[in-house]
Coordinates of N, CA and C in Angstrom, one line a residue:
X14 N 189.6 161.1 130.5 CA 189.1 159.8 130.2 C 187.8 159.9 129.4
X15 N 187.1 161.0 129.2 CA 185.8 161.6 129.3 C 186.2 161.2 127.6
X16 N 186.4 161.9 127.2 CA 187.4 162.5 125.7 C 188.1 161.1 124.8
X17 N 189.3 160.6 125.9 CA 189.1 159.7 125.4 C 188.1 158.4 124.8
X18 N 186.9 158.2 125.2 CA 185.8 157.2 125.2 C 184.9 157.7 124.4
X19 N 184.8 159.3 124.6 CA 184.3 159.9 123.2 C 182.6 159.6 123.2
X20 N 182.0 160.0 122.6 CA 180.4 160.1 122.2 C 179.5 160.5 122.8
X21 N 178.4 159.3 123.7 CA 178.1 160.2 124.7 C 178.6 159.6 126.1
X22 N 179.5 159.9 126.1 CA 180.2 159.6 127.3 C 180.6 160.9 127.4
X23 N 181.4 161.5 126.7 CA 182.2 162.7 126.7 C 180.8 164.1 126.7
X24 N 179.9 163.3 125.8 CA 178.8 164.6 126.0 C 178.2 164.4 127.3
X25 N 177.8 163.7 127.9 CA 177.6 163.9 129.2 C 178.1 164.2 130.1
X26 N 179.6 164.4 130.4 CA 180.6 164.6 131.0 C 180.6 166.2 130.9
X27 N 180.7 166.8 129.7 CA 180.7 168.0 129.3 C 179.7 168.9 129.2
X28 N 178.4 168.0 129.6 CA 177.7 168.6 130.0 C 177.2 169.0 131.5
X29 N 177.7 168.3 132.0 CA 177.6 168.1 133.5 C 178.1 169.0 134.3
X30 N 179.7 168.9 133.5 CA 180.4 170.3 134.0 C 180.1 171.9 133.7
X31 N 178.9 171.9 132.8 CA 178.3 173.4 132.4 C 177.2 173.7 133.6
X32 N 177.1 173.1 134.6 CA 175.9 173.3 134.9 C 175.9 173.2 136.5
X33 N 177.5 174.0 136.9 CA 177.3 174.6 138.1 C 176.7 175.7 138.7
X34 N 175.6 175.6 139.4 CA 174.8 176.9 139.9 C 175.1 176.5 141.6
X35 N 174.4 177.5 142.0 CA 174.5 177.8 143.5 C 174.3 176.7 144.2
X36 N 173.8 175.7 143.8 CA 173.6 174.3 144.6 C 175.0 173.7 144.2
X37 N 175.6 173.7 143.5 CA 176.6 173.1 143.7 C 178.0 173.6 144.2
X38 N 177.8 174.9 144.4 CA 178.7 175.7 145.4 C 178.1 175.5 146.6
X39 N 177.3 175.2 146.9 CA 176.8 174.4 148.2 C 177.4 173.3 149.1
X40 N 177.2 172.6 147.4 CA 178.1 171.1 147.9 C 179.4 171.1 148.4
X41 N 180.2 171.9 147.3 CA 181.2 172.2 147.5 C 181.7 172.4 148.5
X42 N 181.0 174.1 149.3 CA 181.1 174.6 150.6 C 180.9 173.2 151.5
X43 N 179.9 172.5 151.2 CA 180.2 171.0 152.3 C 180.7 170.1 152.6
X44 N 181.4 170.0 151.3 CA 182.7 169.2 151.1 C 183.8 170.0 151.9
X45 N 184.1 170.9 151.7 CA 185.1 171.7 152.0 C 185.1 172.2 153.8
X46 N 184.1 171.9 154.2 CA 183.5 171.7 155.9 C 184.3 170.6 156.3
X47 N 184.1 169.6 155.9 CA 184.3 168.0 156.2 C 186.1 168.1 155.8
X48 N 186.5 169.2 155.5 CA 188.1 168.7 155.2 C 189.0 170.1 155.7
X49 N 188.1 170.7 156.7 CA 189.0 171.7 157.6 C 189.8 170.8 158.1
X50 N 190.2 170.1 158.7 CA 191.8 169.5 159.4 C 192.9 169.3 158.8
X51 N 192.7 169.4 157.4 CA 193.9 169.7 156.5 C 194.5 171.0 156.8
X52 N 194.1 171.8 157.4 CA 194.8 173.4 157.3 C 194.6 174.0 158.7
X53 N 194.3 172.8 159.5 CA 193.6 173.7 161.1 C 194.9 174.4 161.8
X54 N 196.1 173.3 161.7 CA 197.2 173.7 162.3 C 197.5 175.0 161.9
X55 N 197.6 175.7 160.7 CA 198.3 176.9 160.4 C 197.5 178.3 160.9
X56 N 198.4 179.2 160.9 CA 197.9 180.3 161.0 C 197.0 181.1 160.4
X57 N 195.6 181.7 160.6 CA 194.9 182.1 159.8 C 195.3 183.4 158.8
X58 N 196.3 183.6 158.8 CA 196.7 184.9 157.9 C 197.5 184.5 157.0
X59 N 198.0 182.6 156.8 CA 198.8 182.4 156.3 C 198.1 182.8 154.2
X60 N 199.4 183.2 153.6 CA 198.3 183.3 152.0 C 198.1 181.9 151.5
X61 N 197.4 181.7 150.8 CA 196.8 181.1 150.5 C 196.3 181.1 149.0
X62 N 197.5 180.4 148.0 CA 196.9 180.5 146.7 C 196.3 179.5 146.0
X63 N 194.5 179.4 145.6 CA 194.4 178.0 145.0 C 194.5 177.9 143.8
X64 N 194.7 176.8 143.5 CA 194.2 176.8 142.1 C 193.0 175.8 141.6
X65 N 192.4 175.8 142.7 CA 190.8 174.9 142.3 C 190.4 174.8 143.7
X66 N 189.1 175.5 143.4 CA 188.3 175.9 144.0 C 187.8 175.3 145.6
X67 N 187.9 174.0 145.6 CA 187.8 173.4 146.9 C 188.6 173.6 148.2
X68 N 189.7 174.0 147.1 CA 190.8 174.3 148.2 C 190.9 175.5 148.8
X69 N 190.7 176.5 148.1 CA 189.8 178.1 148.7 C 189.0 178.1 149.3
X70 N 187.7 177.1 149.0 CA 186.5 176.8 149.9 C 187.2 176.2 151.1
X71 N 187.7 175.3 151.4 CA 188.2 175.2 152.5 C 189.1 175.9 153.4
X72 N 190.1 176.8 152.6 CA 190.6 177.9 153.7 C 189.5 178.8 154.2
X73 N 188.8 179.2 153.6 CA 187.4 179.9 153.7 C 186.8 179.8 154.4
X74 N 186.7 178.2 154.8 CA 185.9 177.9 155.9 C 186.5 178.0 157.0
X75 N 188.0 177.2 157.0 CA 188.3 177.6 158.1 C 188.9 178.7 158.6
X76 N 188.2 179.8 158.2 CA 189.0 181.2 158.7 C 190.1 182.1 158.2
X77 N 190.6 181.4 157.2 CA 192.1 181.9 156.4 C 191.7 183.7 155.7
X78 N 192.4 184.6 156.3 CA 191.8 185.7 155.4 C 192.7 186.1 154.6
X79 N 193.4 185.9 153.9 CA 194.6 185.9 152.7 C 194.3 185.0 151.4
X80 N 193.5 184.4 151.2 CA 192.9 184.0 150.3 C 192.6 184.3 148.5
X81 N 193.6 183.4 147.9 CA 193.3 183.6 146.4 C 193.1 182.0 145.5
X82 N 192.0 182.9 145.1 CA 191.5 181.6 144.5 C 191.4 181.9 142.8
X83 N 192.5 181.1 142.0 CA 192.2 181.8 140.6 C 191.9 180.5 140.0
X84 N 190.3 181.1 139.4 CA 189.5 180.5 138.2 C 190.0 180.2 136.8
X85 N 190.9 179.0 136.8 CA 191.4 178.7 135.9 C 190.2 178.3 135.0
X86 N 189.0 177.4 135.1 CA 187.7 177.6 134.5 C 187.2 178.7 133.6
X87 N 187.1 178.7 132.4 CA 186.4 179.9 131.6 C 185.1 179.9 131.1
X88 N 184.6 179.2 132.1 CA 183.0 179.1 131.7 C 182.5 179.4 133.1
X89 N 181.9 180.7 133.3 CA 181.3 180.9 134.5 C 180.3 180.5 135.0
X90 N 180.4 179.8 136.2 CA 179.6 178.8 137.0 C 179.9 179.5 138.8
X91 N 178.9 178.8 139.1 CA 178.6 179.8 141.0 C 180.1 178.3 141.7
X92 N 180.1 177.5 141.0 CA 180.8 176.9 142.2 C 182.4 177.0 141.9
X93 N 182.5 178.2 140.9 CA 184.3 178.1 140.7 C 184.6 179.1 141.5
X94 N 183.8 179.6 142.3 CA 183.9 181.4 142.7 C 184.0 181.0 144.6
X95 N 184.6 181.3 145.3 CA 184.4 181.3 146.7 C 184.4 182.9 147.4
X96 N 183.3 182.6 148.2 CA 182.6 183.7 148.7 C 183.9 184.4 149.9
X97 N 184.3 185.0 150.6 CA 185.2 185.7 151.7 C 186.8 185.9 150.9
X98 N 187.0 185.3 149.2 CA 188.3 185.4 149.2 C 188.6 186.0 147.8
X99 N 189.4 186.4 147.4 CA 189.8 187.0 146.1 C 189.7 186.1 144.9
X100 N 189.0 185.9 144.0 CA 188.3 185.1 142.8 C 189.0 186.3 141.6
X101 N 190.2 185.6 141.1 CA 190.9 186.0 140.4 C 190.4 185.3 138.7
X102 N 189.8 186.1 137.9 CA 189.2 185.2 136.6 C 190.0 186.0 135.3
X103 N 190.2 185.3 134.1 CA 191.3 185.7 133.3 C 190.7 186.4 132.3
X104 N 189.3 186.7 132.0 CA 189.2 187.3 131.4 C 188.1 188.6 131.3
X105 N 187.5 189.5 130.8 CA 186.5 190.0 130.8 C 185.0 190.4 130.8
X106 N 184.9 189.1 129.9 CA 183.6 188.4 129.8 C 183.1 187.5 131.1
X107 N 184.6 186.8 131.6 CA 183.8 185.7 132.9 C 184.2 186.7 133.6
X108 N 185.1 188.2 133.9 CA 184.7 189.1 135.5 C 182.9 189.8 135.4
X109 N 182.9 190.5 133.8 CA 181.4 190.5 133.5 C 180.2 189.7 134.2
X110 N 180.4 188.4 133.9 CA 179.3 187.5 133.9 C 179.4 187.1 135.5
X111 N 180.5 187.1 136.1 CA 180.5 186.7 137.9 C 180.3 188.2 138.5
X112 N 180.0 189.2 138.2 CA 179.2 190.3 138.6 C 178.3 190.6 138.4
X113 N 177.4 190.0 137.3 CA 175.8 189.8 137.2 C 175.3 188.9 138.0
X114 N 176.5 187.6 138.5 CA 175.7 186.9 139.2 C 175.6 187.1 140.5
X115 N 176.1 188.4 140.6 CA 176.3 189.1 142.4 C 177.4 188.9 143.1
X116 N 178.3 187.9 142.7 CA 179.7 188.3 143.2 C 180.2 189.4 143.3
X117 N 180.3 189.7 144.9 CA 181.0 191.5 145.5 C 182.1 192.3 144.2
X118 N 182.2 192.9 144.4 CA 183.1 193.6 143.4 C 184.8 193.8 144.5
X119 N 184.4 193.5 145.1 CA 185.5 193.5 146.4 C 186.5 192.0 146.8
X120 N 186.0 190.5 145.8 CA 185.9 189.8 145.8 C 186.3 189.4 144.7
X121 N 186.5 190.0 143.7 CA 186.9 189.6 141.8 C 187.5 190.3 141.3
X122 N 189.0 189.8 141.0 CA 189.9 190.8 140.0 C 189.8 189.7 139.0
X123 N 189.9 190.7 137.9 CA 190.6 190.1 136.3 C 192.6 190.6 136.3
X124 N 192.9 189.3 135.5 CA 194.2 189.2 135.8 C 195.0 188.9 134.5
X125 N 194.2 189.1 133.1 CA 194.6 188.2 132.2 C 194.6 187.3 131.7
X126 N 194.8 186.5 130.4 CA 195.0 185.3 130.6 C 196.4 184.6 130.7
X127 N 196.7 183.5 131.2 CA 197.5 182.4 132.1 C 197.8 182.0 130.4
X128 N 199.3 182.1 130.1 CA 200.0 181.0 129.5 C 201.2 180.2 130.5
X129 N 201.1 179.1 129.7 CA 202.4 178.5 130.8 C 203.6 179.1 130.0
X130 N 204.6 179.1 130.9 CA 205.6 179.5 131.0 C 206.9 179.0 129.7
X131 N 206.7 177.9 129.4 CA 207.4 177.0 128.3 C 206.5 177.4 126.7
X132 N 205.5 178.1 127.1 CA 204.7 178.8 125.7 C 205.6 180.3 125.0
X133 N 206.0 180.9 126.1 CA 206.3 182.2 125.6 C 208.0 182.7 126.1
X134 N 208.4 181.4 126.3 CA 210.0 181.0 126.4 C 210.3 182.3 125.2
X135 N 210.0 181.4 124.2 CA 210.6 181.7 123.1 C 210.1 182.5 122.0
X136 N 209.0 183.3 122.1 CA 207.9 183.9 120.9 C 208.8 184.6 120.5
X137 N 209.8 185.3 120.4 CA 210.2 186.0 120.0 C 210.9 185.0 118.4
X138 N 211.5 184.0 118.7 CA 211.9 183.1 118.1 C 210.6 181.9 116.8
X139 N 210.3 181.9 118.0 CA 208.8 180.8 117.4 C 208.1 181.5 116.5
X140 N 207.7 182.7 116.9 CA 206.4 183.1 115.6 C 207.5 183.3 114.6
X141 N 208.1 183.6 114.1 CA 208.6 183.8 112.4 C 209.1 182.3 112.4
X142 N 209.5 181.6 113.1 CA 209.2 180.3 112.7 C 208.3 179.4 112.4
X143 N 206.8 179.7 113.1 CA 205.5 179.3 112.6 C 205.4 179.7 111.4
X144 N 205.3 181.4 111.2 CA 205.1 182.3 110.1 C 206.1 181.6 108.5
X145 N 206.8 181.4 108.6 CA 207.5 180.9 107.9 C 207.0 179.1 107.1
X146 N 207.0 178.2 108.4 CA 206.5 177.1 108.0 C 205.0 177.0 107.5

């Protein structure tokens, strides 16, 4: 919506989102307090894959130790990362940069980067098709 309206709407939006530090993994962690009863029922060993961050922060809280939480985010920030569970980040520079900022090393795998699935259907086909047009 940000993008669409464009100027400084979008610059502020975009800036806002650069400027996760430890206070806002805070919040997070508090938000994510207040929404343990989504997951109380299950078993704590159940796995647990997020794909955004609140939802890690909340198995986290409530005790889940099977936990993956992958940082689709490529701009390293303290509130994409959750502390007790596996913070899977796609590339080198952001496993770099979330181990300067003291994330365990026991706690962060690099995994690649993520294309969807309907991208690489067909590369074998597609690029000499691009290449050509």
């Amino acid at each position: 919506m940000a993008s669409e309206m464009g100027g400084a709407i979008e610059k502020f939006w975009g800036s806002a989102l650069m400027q996760g530090d430890a206070d806002a993994l805070r919040c997070a962690k508090n938000t994510a307090a207040h929404l343990q009863p989504l997951l109380l029922g299950f078993p704590k060993d159940t796995p647990i894959i997020a794909t955004h961050q609140l939802c890690a922060l909340i198995a986290a809280v409530c005790g889940f130790t099977n936990v993956v939480n992958l940082v689709i985010d490529n701009w390293p920030q303290w509130f994409l990362v959750v502390p007790r569970t596996l913070n899977i980040v796609q590339g080198p520079i952001n496993y770099q940069c979330f181990m300067s900022m003291g994330v365990k090393h026991t706690e962060i795998k690099r995994a690649g980067h993520w294309c969807p699935q309907g991208l690489v259907d067909n590369i074998a086909t597609d690029c000499p098709a691009r290449i050509e047009r």
